[in-house]
Short mmCIF file of C-alpha atoms and ligand atoms in Angstrom, two decimals:
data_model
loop_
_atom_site.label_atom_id
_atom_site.label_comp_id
_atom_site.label_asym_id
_atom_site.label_seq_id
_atom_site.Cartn_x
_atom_site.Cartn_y
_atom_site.Cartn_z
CA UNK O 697 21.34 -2.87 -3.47
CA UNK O 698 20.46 -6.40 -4.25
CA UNK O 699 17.11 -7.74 -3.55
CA UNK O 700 17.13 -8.86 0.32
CA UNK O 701 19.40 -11.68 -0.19
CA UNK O 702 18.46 -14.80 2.40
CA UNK O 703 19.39 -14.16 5.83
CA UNK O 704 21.22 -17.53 7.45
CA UNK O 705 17.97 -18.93 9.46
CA UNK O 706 15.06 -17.46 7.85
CA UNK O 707 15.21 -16.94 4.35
CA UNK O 708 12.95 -14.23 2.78
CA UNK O 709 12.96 -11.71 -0.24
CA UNK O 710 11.17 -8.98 -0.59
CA UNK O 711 11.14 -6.70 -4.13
CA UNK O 712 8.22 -4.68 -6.06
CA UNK O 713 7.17 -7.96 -7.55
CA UNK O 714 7.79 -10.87 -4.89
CA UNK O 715 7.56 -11.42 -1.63
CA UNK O 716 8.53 -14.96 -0.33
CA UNK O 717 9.41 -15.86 3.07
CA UNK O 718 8.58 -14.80 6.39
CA UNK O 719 9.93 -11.29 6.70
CA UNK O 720 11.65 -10.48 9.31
CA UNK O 721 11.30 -6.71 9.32
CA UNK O 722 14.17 -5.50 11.62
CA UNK O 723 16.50 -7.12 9.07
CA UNK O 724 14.79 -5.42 6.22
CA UNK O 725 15.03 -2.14 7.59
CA UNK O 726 18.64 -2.75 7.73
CA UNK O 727 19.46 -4.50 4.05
CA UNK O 728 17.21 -1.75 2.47
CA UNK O 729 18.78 1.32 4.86
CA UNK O 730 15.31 2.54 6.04
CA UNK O 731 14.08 4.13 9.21
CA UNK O 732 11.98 2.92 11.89
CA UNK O 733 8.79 4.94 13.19
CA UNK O 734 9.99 5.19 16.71
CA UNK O 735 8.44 6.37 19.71
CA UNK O 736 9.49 10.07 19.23
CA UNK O 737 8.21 10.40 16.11
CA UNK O 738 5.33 8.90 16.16
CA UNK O 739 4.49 11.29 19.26
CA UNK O 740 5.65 13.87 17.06
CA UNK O 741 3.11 12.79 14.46
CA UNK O 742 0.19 12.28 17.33
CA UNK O 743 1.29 16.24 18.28
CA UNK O 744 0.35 17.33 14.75
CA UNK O 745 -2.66 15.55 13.76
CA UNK O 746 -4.42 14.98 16.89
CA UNK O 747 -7.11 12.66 18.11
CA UNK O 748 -8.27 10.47 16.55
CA UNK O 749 -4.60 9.13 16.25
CA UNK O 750 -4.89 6.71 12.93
CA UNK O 751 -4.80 2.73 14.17
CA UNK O 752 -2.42 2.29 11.70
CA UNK O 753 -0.35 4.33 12.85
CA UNK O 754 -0.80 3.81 16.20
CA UNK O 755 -0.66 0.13 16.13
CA UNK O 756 2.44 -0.21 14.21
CA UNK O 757 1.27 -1.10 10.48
CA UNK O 758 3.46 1.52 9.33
CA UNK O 759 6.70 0.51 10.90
CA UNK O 760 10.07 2.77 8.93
CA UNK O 761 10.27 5.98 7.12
CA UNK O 762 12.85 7.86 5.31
CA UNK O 763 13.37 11.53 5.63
CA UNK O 764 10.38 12.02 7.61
CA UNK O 765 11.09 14.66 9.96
CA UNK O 766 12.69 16.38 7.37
CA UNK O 767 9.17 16.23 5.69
CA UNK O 768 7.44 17.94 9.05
CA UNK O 769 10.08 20.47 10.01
CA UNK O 770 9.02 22.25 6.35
CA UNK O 771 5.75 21.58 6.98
CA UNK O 772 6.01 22.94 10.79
CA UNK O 773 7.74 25.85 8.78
CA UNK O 774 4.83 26.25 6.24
CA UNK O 775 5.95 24.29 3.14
CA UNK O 776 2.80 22.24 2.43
CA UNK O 777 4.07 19.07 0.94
CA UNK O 778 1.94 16.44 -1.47
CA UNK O 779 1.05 12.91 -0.95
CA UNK O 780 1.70 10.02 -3.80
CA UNK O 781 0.69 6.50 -3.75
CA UNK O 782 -0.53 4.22 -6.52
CA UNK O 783 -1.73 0.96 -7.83
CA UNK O 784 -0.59 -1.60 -9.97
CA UNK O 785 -3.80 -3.12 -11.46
CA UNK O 786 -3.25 -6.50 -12.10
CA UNK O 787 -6.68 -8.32 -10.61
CA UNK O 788 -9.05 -6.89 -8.12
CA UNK O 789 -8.87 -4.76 -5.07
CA UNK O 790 -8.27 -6.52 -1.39
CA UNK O 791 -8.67 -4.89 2.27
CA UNK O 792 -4.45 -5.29 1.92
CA UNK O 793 -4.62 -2.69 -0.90
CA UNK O 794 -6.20 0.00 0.76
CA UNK O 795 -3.63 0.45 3.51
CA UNK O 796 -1.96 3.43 1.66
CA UNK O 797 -4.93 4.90 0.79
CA UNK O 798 -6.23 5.09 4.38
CA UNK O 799 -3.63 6.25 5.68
CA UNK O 800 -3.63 9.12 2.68
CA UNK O 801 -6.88 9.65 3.39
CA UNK O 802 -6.53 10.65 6.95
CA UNK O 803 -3.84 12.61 6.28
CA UNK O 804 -5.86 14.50 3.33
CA UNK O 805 -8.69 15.23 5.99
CA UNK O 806 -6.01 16.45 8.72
CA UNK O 807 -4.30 18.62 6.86
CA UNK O 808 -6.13 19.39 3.81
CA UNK O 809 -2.99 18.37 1.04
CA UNK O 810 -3.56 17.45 -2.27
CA UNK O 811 -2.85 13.90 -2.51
CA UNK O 812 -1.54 12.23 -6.50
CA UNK O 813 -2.06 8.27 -7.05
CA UNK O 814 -0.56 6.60 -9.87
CA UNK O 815 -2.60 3.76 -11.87
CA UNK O 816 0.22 1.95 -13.26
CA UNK O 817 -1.39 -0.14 -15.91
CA UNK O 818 1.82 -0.43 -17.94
CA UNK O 819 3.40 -2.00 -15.34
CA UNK O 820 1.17 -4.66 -15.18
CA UNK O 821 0.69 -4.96 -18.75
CA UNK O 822 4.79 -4.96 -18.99
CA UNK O 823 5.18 -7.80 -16.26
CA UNK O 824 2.45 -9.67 -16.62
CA UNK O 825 3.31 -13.78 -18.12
CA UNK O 826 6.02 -13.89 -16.11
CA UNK O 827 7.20 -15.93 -13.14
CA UNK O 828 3.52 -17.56 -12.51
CA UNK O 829 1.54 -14.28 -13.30
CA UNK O 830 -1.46 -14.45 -15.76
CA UNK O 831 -1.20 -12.62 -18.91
CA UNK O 832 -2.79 -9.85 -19.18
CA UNK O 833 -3.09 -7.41 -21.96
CA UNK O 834 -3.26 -3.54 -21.86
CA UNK O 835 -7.15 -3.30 -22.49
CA UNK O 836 -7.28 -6.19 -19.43
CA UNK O 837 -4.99 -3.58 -17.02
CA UNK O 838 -6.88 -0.73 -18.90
CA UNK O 839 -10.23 -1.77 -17.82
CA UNK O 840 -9.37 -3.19 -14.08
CA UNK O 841 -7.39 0.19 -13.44
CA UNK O 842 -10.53 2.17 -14.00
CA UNK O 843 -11.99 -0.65 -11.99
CA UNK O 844 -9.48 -0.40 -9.23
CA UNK O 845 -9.58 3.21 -8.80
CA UNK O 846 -13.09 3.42 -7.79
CA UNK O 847 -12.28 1.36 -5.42
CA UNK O 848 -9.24 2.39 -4.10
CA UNK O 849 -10.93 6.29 -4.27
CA UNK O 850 -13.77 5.27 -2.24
CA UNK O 851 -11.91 5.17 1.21
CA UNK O 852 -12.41 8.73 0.67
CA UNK O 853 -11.15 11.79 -0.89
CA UNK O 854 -11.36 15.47 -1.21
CA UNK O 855 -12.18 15.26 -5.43
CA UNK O 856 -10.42 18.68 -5.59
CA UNK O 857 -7.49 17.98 -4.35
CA UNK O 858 -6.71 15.10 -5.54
CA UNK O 859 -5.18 13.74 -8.38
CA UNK O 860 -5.14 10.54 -10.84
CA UNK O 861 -2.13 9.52 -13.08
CA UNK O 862 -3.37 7.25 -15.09
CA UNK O 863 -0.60 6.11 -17.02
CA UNK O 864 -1.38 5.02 -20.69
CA UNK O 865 -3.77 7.90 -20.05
CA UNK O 866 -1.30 10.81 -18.58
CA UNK O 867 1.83 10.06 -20.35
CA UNK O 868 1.94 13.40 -21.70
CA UNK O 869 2.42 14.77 -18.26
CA UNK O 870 4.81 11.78 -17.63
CA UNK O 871 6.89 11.16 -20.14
CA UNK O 872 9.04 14.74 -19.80
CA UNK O 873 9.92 13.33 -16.47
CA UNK O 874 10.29 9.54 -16.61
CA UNK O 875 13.36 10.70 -19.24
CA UNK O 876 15.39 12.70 -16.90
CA UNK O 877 15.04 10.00 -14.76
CA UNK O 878 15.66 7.56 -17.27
CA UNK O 879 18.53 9.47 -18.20
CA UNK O 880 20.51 8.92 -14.91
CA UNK O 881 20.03 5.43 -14.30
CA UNK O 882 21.76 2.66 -16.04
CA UNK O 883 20.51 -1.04 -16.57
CA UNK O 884 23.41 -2.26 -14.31
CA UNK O 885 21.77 -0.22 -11.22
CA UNK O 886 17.79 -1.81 -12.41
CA UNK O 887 19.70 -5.32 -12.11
CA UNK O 888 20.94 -4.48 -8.93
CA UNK O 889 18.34 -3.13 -7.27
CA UNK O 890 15.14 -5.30 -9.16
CA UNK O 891 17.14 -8.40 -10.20
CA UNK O 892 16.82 -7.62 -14.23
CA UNK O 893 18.15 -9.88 -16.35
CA UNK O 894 19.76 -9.47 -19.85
CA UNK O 895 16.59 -11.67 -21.30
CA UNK O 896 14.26 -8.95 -19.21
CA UNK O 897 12.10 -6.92 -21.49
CA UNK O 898 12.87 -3.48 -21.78
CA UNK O 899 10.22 -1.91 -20.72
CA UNK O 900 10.13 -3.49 -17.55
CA UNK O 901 13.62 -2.35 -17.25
CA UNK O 902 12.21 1.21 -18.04
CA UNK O 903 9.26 1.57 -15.93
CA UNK O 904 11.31 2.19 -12.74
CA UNK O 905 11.64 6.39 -13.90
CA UNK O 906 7.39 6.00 -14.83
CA UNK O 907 7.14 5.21 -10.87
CA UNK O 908 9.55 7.90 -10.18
CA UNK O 909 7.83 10.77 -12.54
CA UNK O 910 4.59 11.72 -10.09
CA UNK O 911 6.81 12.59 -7.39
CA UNK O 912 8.22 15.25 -9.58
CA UNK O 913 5.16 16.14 -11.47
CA UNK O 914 3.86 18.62 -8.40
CA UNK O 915 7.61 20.24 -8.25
CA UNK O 916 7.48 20.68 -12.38
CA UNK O 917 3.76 22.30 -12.24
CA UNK O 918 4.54 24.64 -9.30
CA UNK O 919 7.83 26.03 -10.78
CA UNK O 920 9.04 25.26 -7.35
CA UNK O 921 10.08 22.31 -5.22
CA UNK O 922 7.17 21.07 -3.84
CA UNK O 923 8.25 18.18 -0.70
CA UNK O 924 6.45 14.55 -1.60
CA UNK O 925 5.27 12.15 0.91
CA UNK O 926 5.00 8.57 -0.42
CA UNK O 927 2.85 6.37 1.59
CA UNK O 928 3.80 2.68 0.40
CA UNK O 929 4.17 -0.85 1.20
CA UNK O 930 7.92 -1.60 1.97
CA UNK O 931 7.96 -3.46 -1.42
CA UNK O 932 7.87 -0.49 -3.09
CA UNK O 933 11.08 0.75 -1.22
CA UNK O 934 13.25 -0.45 -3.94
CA UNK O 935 11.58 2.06 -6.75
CA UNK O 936 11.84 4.90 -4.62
CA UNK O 937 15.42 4.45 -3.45
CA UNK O 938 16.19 5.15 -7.22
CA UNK O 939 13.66 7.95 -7.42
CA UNK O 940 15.51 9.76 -4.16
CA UNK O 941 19.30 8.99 -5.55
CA UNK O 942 18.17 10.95 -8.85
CA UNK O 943 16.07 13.55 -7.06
CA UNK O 944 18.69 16.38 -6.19
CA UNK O 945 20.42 16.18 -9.49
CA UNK O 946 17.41 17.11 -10.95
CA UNK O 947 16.58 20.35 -8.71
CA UNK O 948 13.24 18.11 -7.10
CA UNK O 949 13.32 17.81 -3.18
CA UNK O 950 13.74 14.02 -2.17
CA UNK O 951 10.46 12.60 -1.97
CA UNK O 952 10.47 11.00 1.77
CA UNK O 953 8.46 7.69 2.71
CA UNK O 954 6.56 5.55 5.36
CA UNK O 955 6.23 2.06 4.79
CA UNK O 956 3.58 -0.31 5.72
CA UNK O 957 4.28 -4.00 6.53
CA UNK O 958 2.17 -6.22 4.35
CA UNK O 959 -1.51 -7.58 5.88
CA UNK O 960 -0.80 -11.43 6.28
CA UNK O 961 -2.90 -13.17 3.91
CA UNK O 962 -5.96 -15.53 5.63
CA UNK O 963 -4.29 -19.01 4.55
CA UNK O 964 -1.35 -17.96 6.71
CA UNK O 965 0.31 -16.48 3.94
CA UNK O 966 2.92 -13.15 4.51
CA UNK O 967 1.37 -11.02 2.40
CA UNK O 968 -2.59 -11.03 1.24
CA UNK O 969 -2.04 -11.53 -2.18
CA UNK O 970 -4.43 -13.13 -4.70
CA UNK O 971 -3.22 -15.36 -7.26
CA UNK O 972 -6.32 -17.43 -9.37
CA UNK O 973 -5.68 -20.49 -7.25
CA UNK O 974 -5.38 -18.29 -3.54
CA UNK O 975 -8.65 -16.79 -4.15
CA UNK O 976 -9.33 -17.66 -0.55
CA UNK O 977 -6.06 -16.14 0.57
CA UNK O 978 -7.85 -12.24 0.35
CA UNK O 979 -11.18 -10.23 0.82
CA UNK O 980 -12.02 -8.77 -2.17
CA UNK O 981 -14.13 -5.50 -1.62
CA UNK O 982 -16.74 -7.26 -4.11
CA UNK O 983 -16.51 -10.08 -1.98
CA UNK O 984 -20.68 -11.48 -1.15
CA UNK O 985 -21.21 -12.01 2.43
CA UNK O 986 -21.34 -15.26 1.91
CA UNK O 987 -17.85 -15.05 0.35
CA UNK O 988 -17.03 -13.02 3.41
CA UNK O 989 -17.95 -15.78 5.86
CA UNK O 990 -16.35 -18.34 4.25
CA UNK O 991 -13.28 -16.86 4.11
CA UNK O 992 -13.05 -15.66 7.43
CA UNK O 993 -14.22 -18.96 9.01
CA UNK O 994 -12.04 -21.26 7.19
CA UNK O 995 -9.20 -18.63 8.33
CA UNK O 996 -5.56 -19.44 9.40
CA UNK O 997 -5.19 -18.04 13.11
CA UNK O 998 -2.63 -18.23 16.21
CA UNK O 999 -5.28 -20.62 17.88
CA UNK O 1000 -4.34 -23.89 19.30
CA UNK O 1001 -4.87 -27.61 18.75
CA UNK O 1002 -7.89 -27.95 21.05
CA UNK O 1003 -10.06 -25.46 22.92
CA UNK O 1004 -9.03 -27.08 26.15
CA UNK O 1005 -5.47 -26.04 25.44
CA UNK O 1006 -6.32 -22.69 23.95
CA UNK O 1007 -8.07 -22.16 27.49
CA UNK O 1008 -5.27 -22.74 29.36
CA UNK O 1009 -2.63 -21.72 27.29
CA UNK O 1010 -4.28 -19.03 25.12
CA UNK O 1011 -3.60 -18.15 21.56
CA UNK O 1012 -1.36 -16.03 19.64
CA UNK O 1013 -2.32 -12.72 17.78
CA UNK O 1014 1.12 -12.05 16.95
CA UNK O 1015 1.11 -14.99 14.22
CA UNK O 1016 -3.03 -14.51 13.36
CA UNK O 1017 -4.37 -13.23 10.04
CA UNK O 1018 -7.73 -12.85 11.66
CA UNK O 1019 -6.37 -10.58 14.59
CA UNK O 1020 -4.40 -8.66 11.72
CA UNK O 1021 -7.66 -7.76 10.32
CA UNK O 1022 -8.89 -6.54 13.39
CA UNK O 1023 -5.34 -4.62 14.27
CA UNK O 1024 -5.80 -2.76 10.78
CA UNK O 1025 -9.45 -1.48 10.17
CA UNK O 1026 -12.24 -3.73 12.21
CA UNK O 1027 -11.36 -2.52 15.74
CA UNK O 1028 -11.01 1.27 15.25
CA UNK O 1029 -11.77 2.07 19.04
CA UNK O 1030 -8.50 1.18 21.10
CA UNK O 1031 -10.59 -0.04 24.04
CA UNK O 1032 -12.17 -2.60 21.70
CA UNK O 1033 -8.79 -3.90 19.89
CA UNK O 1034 -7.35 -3.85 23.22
CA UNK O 1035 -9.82 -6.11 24.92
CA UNK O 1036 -9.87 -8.61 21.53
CA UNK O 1037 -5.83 -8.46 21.85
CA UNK O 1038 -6.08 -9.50 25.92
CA UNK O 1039 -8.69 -12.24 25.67
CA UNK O 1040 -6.99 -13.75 22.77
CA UNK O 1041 -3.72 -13.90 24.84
CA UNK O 1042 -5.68 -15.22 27.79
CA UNK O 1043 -7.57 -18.05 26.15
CA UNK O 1044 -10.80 -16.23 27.03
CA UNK O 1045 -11.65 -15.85 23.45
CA UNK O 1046 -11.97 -18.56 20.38
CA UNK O 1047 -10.93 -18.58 17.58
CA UNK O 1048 -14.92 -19.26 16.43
CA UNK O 1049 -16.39 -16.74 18.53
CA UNK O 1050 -13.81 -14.11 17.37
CA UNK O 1051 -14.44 -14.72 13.80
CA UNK O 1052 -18.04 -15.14 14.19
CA UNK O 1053 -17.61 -11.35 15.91
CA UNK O 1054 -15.27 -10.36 12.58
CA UNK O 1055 -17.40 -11.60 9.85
CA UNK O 1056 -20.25 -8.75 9.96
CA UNK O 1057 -18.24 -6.05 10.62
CA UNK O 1058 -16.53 -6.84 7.24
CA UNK O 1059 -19.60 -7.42 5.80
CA UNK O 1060 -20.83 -3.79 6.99
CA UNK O 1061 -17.59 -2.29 5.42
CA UNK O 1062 -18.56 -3.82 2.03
CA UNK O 1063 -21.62 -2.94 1.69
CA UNK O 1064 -21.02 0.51 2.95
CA UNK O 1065 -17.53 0.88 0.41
CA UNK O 1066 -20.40 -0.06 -2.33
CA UNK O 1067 -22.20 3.02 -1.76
CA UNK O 1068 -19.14 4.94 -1.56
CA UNK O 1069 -17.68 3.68 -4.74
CA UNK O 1070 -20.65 4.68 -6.70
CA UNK O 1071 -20.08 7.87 -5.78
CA UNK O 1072 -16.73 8.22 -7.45
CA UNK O 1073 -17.70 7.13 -10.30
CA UNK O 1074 -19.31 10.63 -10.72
CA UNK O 1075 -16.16 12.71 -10.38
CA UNK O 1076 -13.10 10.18 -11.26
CA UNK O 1077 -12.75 10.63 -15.19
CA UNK O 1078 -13.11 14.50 -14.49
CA UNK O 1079 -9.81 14.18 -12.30
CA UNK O 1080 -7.54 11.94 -14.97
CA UNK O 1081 -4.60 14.10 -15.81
CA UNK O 1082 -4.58 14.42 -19.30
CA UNK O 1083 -7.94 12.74 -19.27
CA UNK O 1084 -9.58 9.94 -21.02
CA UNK O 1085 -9.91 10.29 -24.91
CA UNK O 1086 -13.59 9.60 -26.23
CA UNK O 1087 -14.62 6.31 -26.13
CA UNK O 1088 -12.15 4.98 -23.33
CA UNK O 1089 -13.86 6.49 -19.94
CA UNK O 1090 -15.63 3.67 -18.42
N1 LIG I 1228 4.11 -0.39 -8.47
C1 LIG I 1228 2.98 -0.26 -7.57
C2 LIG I 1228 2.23 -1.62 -7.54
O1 LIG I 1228 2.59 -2.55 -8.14
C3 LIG I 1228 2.06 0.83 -7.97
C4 LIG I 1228 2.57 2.20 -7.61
C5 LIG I 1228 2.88 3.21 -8.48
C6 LIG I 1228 2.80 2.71 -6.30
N2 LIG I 1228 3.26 4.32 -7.81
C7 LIG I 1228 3.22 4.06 -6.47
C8 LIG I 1228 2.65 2.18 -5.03
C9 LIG I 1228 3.54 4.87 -5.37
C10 LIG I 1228 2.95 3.00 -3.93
C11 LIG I 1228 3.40 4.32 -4.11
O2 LIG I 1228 1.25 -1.73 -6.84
#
């Protein structure tokens, strides 16, 4: 499949590398053949794990699946499966990053599975200097993985079950893998489904079955098929559609998804991303408060012209990157983000007094993510696959 080629009205694209447009996710769903989270399963998910029910579940963050209840009738059955998600590190970690994590988090402390993230610093190495993107060379992606992970590990984690592919670091588990992949998929399908071209460099072209290998790996150690869950953003989609076409001509189960839509970013931007010159764009976990305030207050929302008119006609979460925030982590009591959601409707609530409400709960969530990131740093080279060598850890 192409990548999402522009609709008629709106046109948008969305691939591993490039997101442009305003999304319009019911089309997506249908160019890229996914599933949406519907009513019935998400019950079916509240029915499993209980209260608390995760907001971003809940509140519709993650939005389509594939093979989902497949996933839970083994489970219901008693075949555990595994979680996978992972990080390309190509600058430093934003509240948009963590999304998969959280949400593999929860599911780690629900139901106790061992959860594998991939640190995909040659990726970032491999398509770095192109289309806009800084260069970057492997001891730049080397160093902010390590960076990134402590991060990204602090939302919390069970250290024994879980997992770190680093991947200039864990080849040797990789590489076996990423070659039967490799094997059974031809540059024709990579220009399809990425938009290669003939002047791409190769190992770009490659790194497609490295993405693919960790959802094997747990299949490969157990000398059984072990059933993978990959929490993801749906720009990842692509990757994985290629990883579940190979999957059953290898003997591994088809890893199954859920996707989460991209946080807007807080110039009004479709996804938080944070280019040199859109520093302002994100919230960096090593953001200062002052940062924090700044950013926040200068803030694209759904607000309009002039209080008087936001009074009468009131404003509109729906379009707001400050009301996002709240929707995905800020608000976790539904009473709260309820109430926040009403009075912005109504024109109770300003777009002032809303951010001025915002800005120190972020600032509490920093501060406390500090504390929890030093933390990791005890235990996070001990759980490197492979490990580091001597003289590369930290
Ligand atoms: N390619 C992803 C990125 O650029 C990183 C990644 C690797 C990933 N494996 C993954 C993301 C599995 C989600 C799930 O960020």
């Amino acid at each position: 499949m192409t990548p999402v080629p522009p609709s008629e009205k709106e046109p948008f694209k969305v691939t591993p590398w490039a997101v442009e447009g305003r999304i319009d996710y019911g089309r997506l769903q249908e160019l890229f053949g996914t599933s949406p989270l519907d009513d019935e399963l998400l019950s079916r998910l509240r029915r499993l794990l209980g209260e608390p029910f995760h907001p971003l579940l809940e509140r519709g963050i993650y939005l389509s699946h594939r093979d989902l209840p497949r996933l839970l009738d083994g489970y219901e059955r008693g075949t555990p499966f595994v979680l996978y998600t992972g990080r390309g590190p190509s600058g430093e970690i934003h509240l948009a990053h963590l999304i998969p994590f959280e949400l593999c988090s929860y599911l780690q402390r629900k139901l106790g599975v061992e959860l594998w993230v991939q640190l995909t610093d040659d990726e970032k190495f491999l398509f770095s200097g192109r289309a806009g993107r800084s260069e970057l060379s492997l001891k730049d992606t080397y160093r902010l993985g390590r960076e990134n992970l402590l991060d990204l590990l602090a939302v919390g984690f069970d250290p024994k079950r879980t997992h770190v592919l680093f991947d200039t670091l864990s080849i040797r588990s990789l590489y076996p893998i990423a070659l039967e992949v490799a094997k059974r998929v031809t540059f024709s399908t990579t220009k399809a489904v990425f938009g290669f071209r003939n002047d791409t460099n190769i190992g770009s072209i490659f790194f497609t079955s490295v993405q693919s290998a960790p959802a094997f790996l747990p299949s490969v150690r157990a000398g059984r098929p072990v059933p993978c869950l990959i929490p993801c953003g749906v720009d990842q989609d692509p990757h994985f559609r290629l990883t579940r076409d190979v999957a059953e001509p290898l003997g591994y189960p088809k890893p199954a998804l859920i996707h989460n839509r991209m946080l807007p970013g807080l110039l009004g931007e479709e996804k938080m991303s944070s280019s040199a010159d859109r520093q302002d764009n994100a919230i960096f976990l090593s953001d200062p408060p002052a940062d924090v305030e700044r950013k926040v207050s200068h803030a694209f929302t759904g607000g309009r012209a002039s209080i008087e008119e936001q009074r009468r006609l009131g404003a509109n979460p729906e379009v707001c990157s400050v009301w996002a925030l709240w929707r995905s982590r800020f608000a976790p009591d539904p009473a709260e983000f309820a109430e926040i959601t009403r009075t912005c409707r109504s024109g109770e609530l300003l777009c002032g007094e809303c951010k001025s409400r915002l800005v120190p709960r972020v600032q509490r969530f920093l501060r406390e993510h500090a504390e929890r990131r030093r933390e990791v740093d005890a235990w996070l080279d001990s759980r490197i696959e492979d490990g580091p060598p001597p003289g590369r850890g930290g």
